[in-house]
The first five atom37 places (N, CA, C, CB, O) and aatype in JSON, in Angstrom:
{
  "aatype": [12, 7, 0, 16, 0, 10, 7, 7, 13, 6, 8, 0, 10, 16, 11, 6, 13, 6, 0, 13, 0, 10, 10, 10, 12, 1, 6, 12, 14, 12, 15, 11, 19, 7, 6, 19, 19, 7, 6, 16, 3, 16, 1, 10, 17, 1, 12, 10, 13, 1, 5, 19, 3, 0, 0, 18, 0, 6, 0, 3, 15, 0, 1, 15, 19, 19, 10, 7, 17, 12, 1],
  "atom_mask": [
    [1, 1, 1, 1, 1],
    [1, 1, 1, 0, 1],
    [1, 1, 1, 1, 1],
    [1, 1, 1, 1, 1],
    [1, 1, 1, 1, 1],
    [1, 1, 1, 1, 1],
    [1, 1, 1, 0, 1],
    [1, 1, 1, 0, 1],
    [1, 1, 1, 1, 1],
    [1, 1, 1, 1, 1],
    [1, 1, 1, 1, 1],
    [1, 1, 1, 1, 1],
    [1, 1, 1, 1, 1],
    [1, 1, 1, 1, 1],
    [1, 1, 1, 1, 1],
    [1, 1, 1, 1, 1],
    [1, 1, 1, 1, 1],
    [1, 1, 1, 1, 1],
    [1, 1, 1, 1, 1],
    [1, 1, 1, 1, 1],
    [1, 1, 1, 1, 1],
    [1, 1, 1, 1, 1],
    [1, 1, 1, 1, 1],
    [1, 1, 1, 1, 1],
    [1, 1, 1, 1, 1],
    [1, 1, 1, 1, 1],
    [1, 1, 1, 1, 1],
    [1, 1, 1, 1, 1],
    [1, 1, 1, 1, 1],
    [1, 1, 1, 1, 1],
    [1, 1, 1, 1, 1],
    [1, 1, 1, 1, 1],
    [1, 1, 1, 1, 1],
    [1, 1, 1, 0, 1],
    [1, 1, 1, 1, 1],
    [1, 1, 1, 1, 1],
    [1, 1, 1, 1, 1],
    [1, 1, 1, 0, 1],
    [1, 1, 1, 1, 1],
    [1, 1, 1, 1, 1],
    [1, 1, 1, 1, 1],
    [1, 1, 1, 1, 1],
    [1, 1, 1, 1, 1],
    [1, 1, 1, 1, 1],
    [1, 1, 1, 1, 1],
    [1, 1, 1, 1, 1],
    [1, 1, 1, 1, 1],
    [1, 1, 1, 1, 1],
    [1, 1, 1, 1, 1],
    [1, 1, 1, 1, 1],
    [1, 1, 1, 1, 1],
    [1, 1, 1, 1, 1],
    [1, 1, 1, 1, 1],
    [1, 1, 1, 1, 1],
    [1, 1, 1, 1, 1],
    [1, 1, 1, 1, 1],
    [1, 1, 1, 1, 1],
    [1, 1, 1, 1, 1],
    [1, 1, 1, 1, 1],
    [1, 1, 1, 1, 1],
    [1, 1, 1, 1, 1],
    [1, 1, 1, 1, 1],
    [1, 1, 1, 1, 1],
    [1, 1, 1, 1, 1],
    [1, 1, 1, 1, 1],
    [1, 1, 1, 1, 1],
    [1, 1, 1, 1, 1],
    [1, 1, 1, 0, 1],
    [1, 1, 1, 1, 1],
    [1, 1, 1, 1, 1],
    [1, 1, 1, 1, 1]
  ],
  "atom_positions": [
    [[12.99, 7.56, -17.76], [12.98, 9.06, -18.78], [13.92, 9.55, -18.47], [11.91, 10.21, -18.71], [14.04, 9.68, -17.25]],
    [[15.11, 10.09, -19.38], [16.36, 10.66, -19.1], [15.9, 12.28, -19.24], [0.0, 0.0, 0.0], [14.83, 12.8, -19.58]],
    [[17.13, 12.79, -18.86], [16.95, 14.88, -18.81], [16.69, 14.73, -20.18], [18.65, 16.31, -18.37], [16.98, 13.81, -20.95]],
    [[15.87, 16.21, -20.45], [16.17, 16.32, -21.59], [16.63, 18.01, -21.9], [14.98, 15.72, -22.33], [16.48, 18.78, -20.95]],
    [[17.11, 18.48, -23.02], [17.56, 19.78, -23.3], [16.66, 21.07, -22.71], [17.63, 19.82, -24.8], [17.0, 22.25, -22.61]],
    [[15.28, 20.35, -22.3], [14.24, 21.64, -22.14], [14.19, 21.61, -20.92], [12.76, 21.64, -22.77], [13.37, 22.4, -20.44]],
    [[14.82, 20.94, -20.13], [14.81, 20.56, -18.54], [13.92, 20.39, -17.85], [0.0, 0.0, 0.0], [13.5, 21.07, -16.92]],
    [[13.44, 19.16, -18.39], [12.0, 18.41, -17.93], [10.77, 18.62, -18.58], [0.0, 0.0, 0.0], [9.76, 18.19, -18.03]],
    [[10.69, 19.29, -19.81], [9.6, 19.51, -20.6], [8.95, 18.24, -21.16], [9.99, 20.37, -21.63], [7.75, 18.11, -21.4]],
    [[10.2, 17.05, -21.38], [9.12, 15.72, -21.85], [8.39, 15.48, -20.82], [9.77, 14.26, -22.25], [7.19, 15.34, -21.03]],
    [[8.88, 15.36, -19.51], [8.06, 14.86, -18.04], [6.8, 15.64, -17.88], [9.0, 15.16, -16.57], [5.86, 15.1, -17.3]],
    [[6.69, 17.06, -18.41], [5.28, 17.66, -18.44], [4.47, 16.7, -19.46], [5.3, 19.34, -18.97], [3.44, 16.1, -19.13]],
    [[5.06, 16.62, -20.79], [4.12, 16.5, -21.73], [3.35, 14.78, -21.26], [4.98, 16.67, -23.39], [2.23, 14.37, -21.56]],
    [[4.24, 14.22, -20.62], [4.12, 13.14, -20.22], [2.82, 12.93, -19.19], [5.35, 12.86, -19.74], [2.06, 11.97, -19.34]],
    [[2.65, 13.84, -18.18], [1.83, 13.8, -17.25], [0.12, 14.29, -18.35], [2.53, 14.98, -15.86], [-1.01, 13.79, -18.35]],
    [[0.61, 15.22, -18.98], [-0.44, 16.02, -19.64], [-1.19, 14.83, -20.5], [0.22, 17.36, -20.63], [-2.4, 14.66, -20.34]],
    [[-0.34, 13.91, -21.54], [-0.85, 12.72, -22.01], [-1.46, 11.92, -21.06], [0.06, 12.02, -22.61], [-2.6, 11.53, -21.31]],
    [[-0.84, 11.53, -19.8], [-1.44, 10.67, -19.05], [-3.12, 11.07, -18.94], [-0.65, 10.65, -17.7], [-4.06, 10.33, -19.27]],
    [[-3.2, 12.37, -18.42], [-4.35, 12.74, -18.1], [-5.14, 13.09, -18.63], [-4.4, 13.25, -17.56], [-6.21, 13.31, -18.06]],
    [[-4.94, 13.34, -20.1], [-5.56, 13.31, -21.62], [-6.39, 11.71, -21.79], [-4.05, 13.49, -22.96], [-7.61, 11.52, -21.8]],
    [[-5.22, 10.64, -21.92], [-5.61, 9.25, -21.62], [-6.63, 8.8, -20.64], [-4.58, 8.67, -21.27], [-7.54, 7.98, -20.8]],
    [[-6.23, 9.6, -19.44], [-7.42, 8.66, -18.64], [-8.42, 9.53, -18.63], [-7.15, 8.11, -17.04], [-9.36, 9.21, -17.9]],
    [[-8.53, 10.67, -19.3], [-10.34, 11.29, -19.46], [-11.11, 10.58, -20.32], [-10.57, 12.87, -20.11], [-12.29, 10.24, -20.23]],
    [[-10.06, 10.37, -21.41], [-10.69, 9.32, -22.63], [-10.96, 7.93, -22.01], [-9.53, 9.06, -23.99], [-11.77, 7.25, -22.64]],
    [[-10.54, 7.47, -21.09], [-10.65, 5.92, -20.88], [-12.12, 5.63, -19.85], [-9.03, 5.31, -20.01], [-12.87, 4.7, -19.53]],
    [[-11.96, 6.77, -19.65], [-13.86, 6.98, -18.68], [-14.56, 6.74, -19.51], [-14.58, 8.56, -18.03], [-15.32, 5.83, -19.18]],
    [[-14.79, 7.24, -20.83], [-15.76, 7.66, -21.46], [-15.75, 6.36, -22.76], [-15.51, 9.33, -21.84], [-16.87, 5.99, -23.12]],
    [[-14.78, 5.83, -23.31], [-14.66, 4.65, -24.1], [-14.09, 3.67, -23.83], [-14.26, 4.78, -25.03], [-13.52, 3.63, -22.74]],
    [[-14.04, 2.58, -24.71], [-13.3, 1.15, -24.77], [-11.96, 1.9, -24.57], [-13.47, 0.06, -26.36], [-11.79, 3.1, -24.78]],
    [[-10.94, 0.92, -24.08], [-9.66, 1.35, -24.1], [-9.06, 0.84, -25.73], [-8.84, 0.65, -22.69], [-8.17, 1.41, -26.36]],
    [[-9.58, 0.03, -26.04], [-8.95, -0.36, -27.99], [-9.17, 1.23, -28.51], [-10.4, -1.89, -29.36], [-8.15, 1.78, -28.91]],
    [[-10.38, 1.97, -28.52], [-10.23, 2.85, -29.17], [-9.85, 4.23, -28.64], [-11.14, 2.8, -29.75], [-9.99, 5.24, -29.33]],
    [[-9.4, 4.24, -27.49], [-8.43, 5.41, -26.58], [-6.95, 5.02, -27.33], [-8.38, 5.07, -24.42], [-6.06, 5.8, -27.66]],
    [[-6.99, 3.89, -27.45], [-5.67, 3.19, -28.41], [-5.36, 3.94, -29.48], [0.0, 0.0, 0.0], [-4.3, 4.57, -29.51]],
    [[-6.14, 3.96, -30.36], [-6.36, 4.44, -31.91], [-6.12, 5.93, -31.42], [-8.11, 4.06, -32.81], [-5.05, 6.47, -31.69]],
    [[-7.11, 6.63, -30.68], [-6.83, 7.97, -30.89], [-5.59, 8.65, -30.63], [-7.63, 8.55, -30.29], [-5.03, 9.47, -31.35]],
    [[-5.07, 8.02, -29.05], [-3.69, 7.99, -28.62], [-2.57, 7.69, -29.61], [-3.61, 7.06, -27.61], [-1.64, 8.44, -29.9]],
    [[-2.74, 6.82, -29.95], [-1.73, 6.24, -31.15], [-0.8, 5.2, -29.99], [0.0, 0.0, 0.0], [0.42, 5.09, -30.1]],
    [[-1.41, 4.67, -29.15], [-0.76, 3.75, -28.15], [-1.4, 2.42, -28.33], [-0.92, 4.24, -26.64], [-2.56, 2.39, -28.73]],
    [[-0.84, 1.47, -28.11], [-1.51, 0.16, -27.75], [-2.36, 0.13, -26.35], [-0.38, -0.93, -27.67], [-2.02, 0.71, -25.32]],
    [[-3.49, -0.63, -26.52], [-4.15, -1.09, -25.31], [-3.52, -1.49, -23.86], [-4.75, -2.14, -25.73], [-3.89, -1.35, -22.7]],
    [[-2.67, -1.92, -24.35], [-1.76, -2.99, -23.1], [-0.82, -1.94, -22.47], [-0.6, -4.53, -23.86], [-0.66, -1.97, -21.25]],
    [[-0.17, -0.98, -23.25], [0.47, 0.16, -22.5], [-0.34, 0.99, -21.6], [1.02, 1.06, -23.4], [-0.1, 1.31, -20.43]],
    [[-1.78, 1.42, -22.67], [-2.71, 2.15, -21.75], [-3.26, 1.45, -20.07], [-4.03, 2.32, -22.75], [-3.33, 2.02, -18.98]],
    [[-3.5, 0.38, -20.37], [-3.89, -0.82, -19.02], [-2.78, -0.43, -18.01], [-3.7, -2.82, -19.49], [-2.89, 0.05, -16.88]],
    [[-1.6, -0.77, -18.77], [-0.41, -0.66, -17.6], [-0.72, 0.84, -16.56], [1.39, -0.48, -18.57], [-0.84, 0.96, -15.34]],
    [[-0.79, 1.83, -17.71], [-0.91, 3.22, -17.15], [-1.7, 3.37, -16.09], [-1.36, 4.1, -18.03], [-1.3, 3.72, -14.98]],
    [[-2.91, 3.11, -16.43], [-4.27, 2.79, -15.73], [-4.06, 2.11, -14.52], [-5.21, 1.94, -16.56], [-4.78, 2.42, -13.57]],
    [[-3.24, 1.26, -14.39], [-3.41, 0.27, -13.26], [-2.08, 0.66, -12.51], [-3.55, -1.45, -13.75], [-1.74, -0.1, -11.6]],
    [[-1.1, 1.99, -12.85], [-0.33, 2.92, -12.1], [-0.64, 3.62, -11.43], [0.21, 3.51, -12.51], [-0.14, 3.78, -10.32]],
    [[-1.81, 4.43, -12.06], [-2.41, 5.34, -11.64], [-3.59, 4.86, -10.4], [-2.9, 5.97, -12.87], [-3.79, 5.49, -9.36]],
    [[-4.18, 3.8, -10.75], [-4.89, 3.33, -9.61], [-4.05, 2.81, -8.26], [-5.72, 2.23, -10.14], [-4.58, 2.87, -7.14]],
    [[-2.8, 2.32, -8.44], [-1.69, 1.74, -7.43], [-1.29, 2.76, -6.88], [-0.49, 0.97, -7.94], [-0.71, 2.44, -5.84]],
    [[-1.3, 4.29, -7.1], [-1.07, 5.29, -6.54], [-1.83, 6.03, -5.91], [-0.66, 5.8, -7.11], [-1.54, 6.6, -4.86]],
    [[-3.16, 6.11, -6.63], [-4.31, 6.59, -5.5], [-4.31, 5.53, -4.12], [-6.06, 6.51, -6.31], [-4.36, 6.08, -3.01]],
    [[-4.24, 4.21, -4.17], [-4.64, 3.56, -3.36], [-3.75, 3.69, -2.54], [-4.98, 2.5, -3.65], [-4.08, 3.6, -1.36]],
    [[-2.18, 3.96, -2.88], [-1.43, 4.26, -1.45], [-1.14, 5.75, -1.07], [0.03, 3.54, -1.44], [-0.33, 5.94, -0.17]],
    [[-1.66, 6.73, -1.61], [-1.97, 7.75, -0.83], [-3.21, 8.01, -0.08], [-1.81, 8.62, -1.48], [-3.45, 8.92, 0.71]],
    [[-4.01, 6.97, -0.51], [-5.24, 6.79, 0.66], [-5.54, 6.87, 1.98], [-5.58, 5.89, 0.71], [-4.98, 7.93, 1.7]],
    [[-5.75, 6.87, 2.77], [-5.88, 7.0, 4.13], [-6.99, 5.96, 4.8], [-6.23, 8.47, 4.37], [-8.01, 6.63, 4.99]],
    [[-7.12, 5.05, 5.09], [-7.92, 3.88, 5.1], [-8.15, 3.63, 6.78], [-7.11, 2.58, 4.23], [-8.77, 2.67, 7.24]],
    [[-7.38, 4.93, 7.73], [-7.39, 4.62, 9.14], [-8.8, 4.88, 9.62], [-6.32, 5.45, 9.94], [-9.21, 4.08, 10.47]],
    [[-9.57, 5.79, 9.27], [-10.54, 6.42, 9.59], [-12.22, 5.6, 9.02], [-10.12, 7.86, 9.0], [-13.35, 6.09, 9.09]],
    [[-11.77, 4.17, 8.46], [-12.62, 3.6, 7.68], [-13.54, 2.78, 8.43], [-11.98, 2.93, 6.72], [-13.1, 1.97, 9.25]],
    [[-14.75, 2.93, 8.24], [-15.55, 1.76, 8.95], [-16.73, 0.97, 8.24], [-16.18, 2.33, 10.17], [-17.6, 1.43, 7.51]],
    [[-16.51, -0.52, 8.7], [-16.89, -1.18, 7.87], [-18.5, -1.32, 8.21], [-16.03, -2.33, 7.8], [-18.88, -1.68, 9.33]],
    [[-19.39, -1.02, 7.15], [-20.57, -1.0, 7.14], [-21.65, -1.87, 7.2], [-20.65, -0.57, 6.51], [-22.78, -1.6, 7.62]],
    [[-21.17, -3.12, 6.69], [-21.69, -4.14, 6.23], [-21.21, -5.33, 6.25], [0.0, 0.0, 0.0], [-20.01, -5.3, 5.98]],
    [[-21.73, -6.78, 6.53], [-20.66, -7.62, 6.28], [-21.5, -8.92, 5.81], [-19.64, -7.81, 7.63], [-22.58, -9.33, 6.23]],
    [[-20.53, -9.49, 4.66], [-21.35, -10.51, 3.77], [-20.88, -12.03, 4.15], [-21.06, -10.2, 2.07], [-19.67, -12.2, 4.28]],
    [[-21.63, -12.99, 4.3], [-20.88, -14.35, 4.56], [-20.87, -15.4, 3.19], [-21.71, -15.16, 5.9], [-20.31, -16.5, 3.25]]
  ]
}
């Protein structure tokens, strides 16, 4: 994403758009979210996976404990 004349305003809108789209994704099918926000479901899936990957990268599993084991 390039610089804008508004000093990064475009980036803020993108984050707000992602937050809005993620809220919709929790409540309705991806194809419907795509219709509402005017994006393809493929781009929305990619955005969702990027968010999930970022959340896993931030997660601290050092204190995790295995509670069960299945064979």
